[in-house]
Tab-separated table of C-alpha atoms in Angstrom:
chain	number	residue	atom	x	y	z
A	1	VAL	CA	-10.554	-3.481	-17.940
A	2	ASP	CA	-8.898	0.521	-16.962
A	3	GLN	CA	-10.138	1.914	-13.818
A	4	TYR	CA	-8.767	5.113	-15.247
A	5	LEU	CA	-6.816	5.792	-11.483
A	6	SER	CA	-4.775	8.832	-10.884
A	7	ASN	CA	-2.748	7.219	-8.277
A	8	GLY	CA	-0.911	4.987	-10.096
A	9	PRO	CA	1.215	3.308	-10.673
A	10	PHE	CA	1.293	0.813	-7.758
A	11	THR	CA	4.749	-0.621	-7.400
A	12	ARG	CA	3.431	-2.567	-4.369
A	13	ILE	CA	0.411	-4.405	-4.277
A	14	SER	CA	-1.218	-6.787	-1.151
A	15	LEU	CA	-4.799	-8.390	-1.032
A	16	SER	CA	-6.407	-8.264	2.153
A	17	PRO	CA	-7.851	-12.015	3.259
A	18	LYS	CA	-10.927	-11.828	2.704
A	19	GLY	CA	-10.308	-10.185	-0.189
A	20	ASN	CA	-12.551	-7.129	-0.119
A	21	MET	CA	-9.985	-4.968	-0.104
A	22	LEU	CA	-6.441	-4.187	-1.348
A	23	VAL	CA	-3.112	-1.984	0.084
A	24	CYS	CA	-1.351	-0.495	-2.975
A	25	PHE	CA	2.514	1.522	-2.443
A	26	THR	CA	1.901	4.786	-4.698
A	27	ARG	CA	5.070	5.889	-7.062
A	28	ASN	CA	4.353	9.102	-4.447
A	29	SER	CA	5.751	7.223	-1.626
A	30	GLU	CA	1.546	6.494	-0.357
A	31	VAL	CA	-0.300	3.809	1.069
A	32	TRP	CA	-3.175	3.984	-0.415
A	33	VAL	CA	-6.121	1.764	1.233
A	34	SER	CA	-9.248	0.429	-1.405
A	35	PRO	CA	-12.256	-1.741	-1.611
A	36	THR	CA	-10.983	-4.655	-4.834
A	37	ASP	CA	-12.849	-2.712	-7.713
A	38	PHE	CA	-11.207	0.440	-6.843
A	39	GLN	CA	-14.459	2.508	-5.759
A	40	GLY	CA	-13.277	4.978	-3.513
A	41	LYS	CA	-10.695	4.155	-1.456
A	42	HIS	CA	-11.066	4.426	2.691
A	43	TYR	CA	-7.393	5.549	3.579
A	44	THR	CA	-3.964	6.949	1.880
A	45	PHE	CA	-1.267	7.777	4.127
A	46	SER	CA	2.417	9.333	3.088
A	47	THR	CA	5.559	7.645	4.188
A	48	LYS	CA	7.625	11.054	3.623
A	49	ASN	CA	9.060	9.820	0.774
A	50	LYS	CA	10.473	6.131	1.769
A	51	PRO	CA	11.329	4.153	-1.270
A	52	THR	CA	9.291	1.437	-2.588
A	53	PRO	CA	8.737	-1.640	0.612
A	54	SER	CA	9.630	-4.818	0.541
A	55	GLN	CA	6.471	-6.266	1.680
A	56	LEU	CA	2.999	-4.899	2.221
A	57	VAL	CA	1.223	-7.467	4.338
A	58	TRP	CA	-2.212	-7.264	6.000
A	59	CYS	CA	-2.301	-7.951	9.600
A	60	GLY	CA	-6.029	-9.425	9.983
A	61	GLY	CA	-8.916	-7.843	8.001
A	62	ASP	CA	-8.069	-3.777	9.340
A	63	THR	CA	-4.476	-3.717	9.707
A	64	VAL	CA	-1.170	-3.309	7.331
A	65	LEU	CA	2.357	-3.588	8.011
A	66	CYS	CA	4.774	-1.728	5.576
A	67	CYS	CA	8.707	-3.660	5.716
A	68	TRP	CA	11.243	-1.925	4.571
A	69	ALA	CA	14.685	-4.296	4.153
A	70	GLU	CA	16.487	-1.275	5.568
A	71	ASP	CA	14.569	-1.405	8.685
A	72	VAL	CA	14.528	-5.109	8.760
A	73	GLN	CA	18.846	-5.256	9.012
A	74	ARG	CA	18.689	-2.396	11.277
A	75	PHE	CA	16.766	-4.896	14.055
A	76	LEU	CA	18.512	-7.840	13.048
């Protein structure tokens, strides 16, 4: 079903452990957290023009980790 979202398209999406929330990464380099029915948003964060993260991972039910490949390589 088309939700007529103005934030998309999304380059990464991850479902929360409880299945009630989504975290999405937009082409505008924003992290966007929303209920799975896309009725409203709970949080947005600009990553200031970072490329698409290699992973979006939920840490519990209320925290999201964004991982960029170049950041991982720097710490290995």
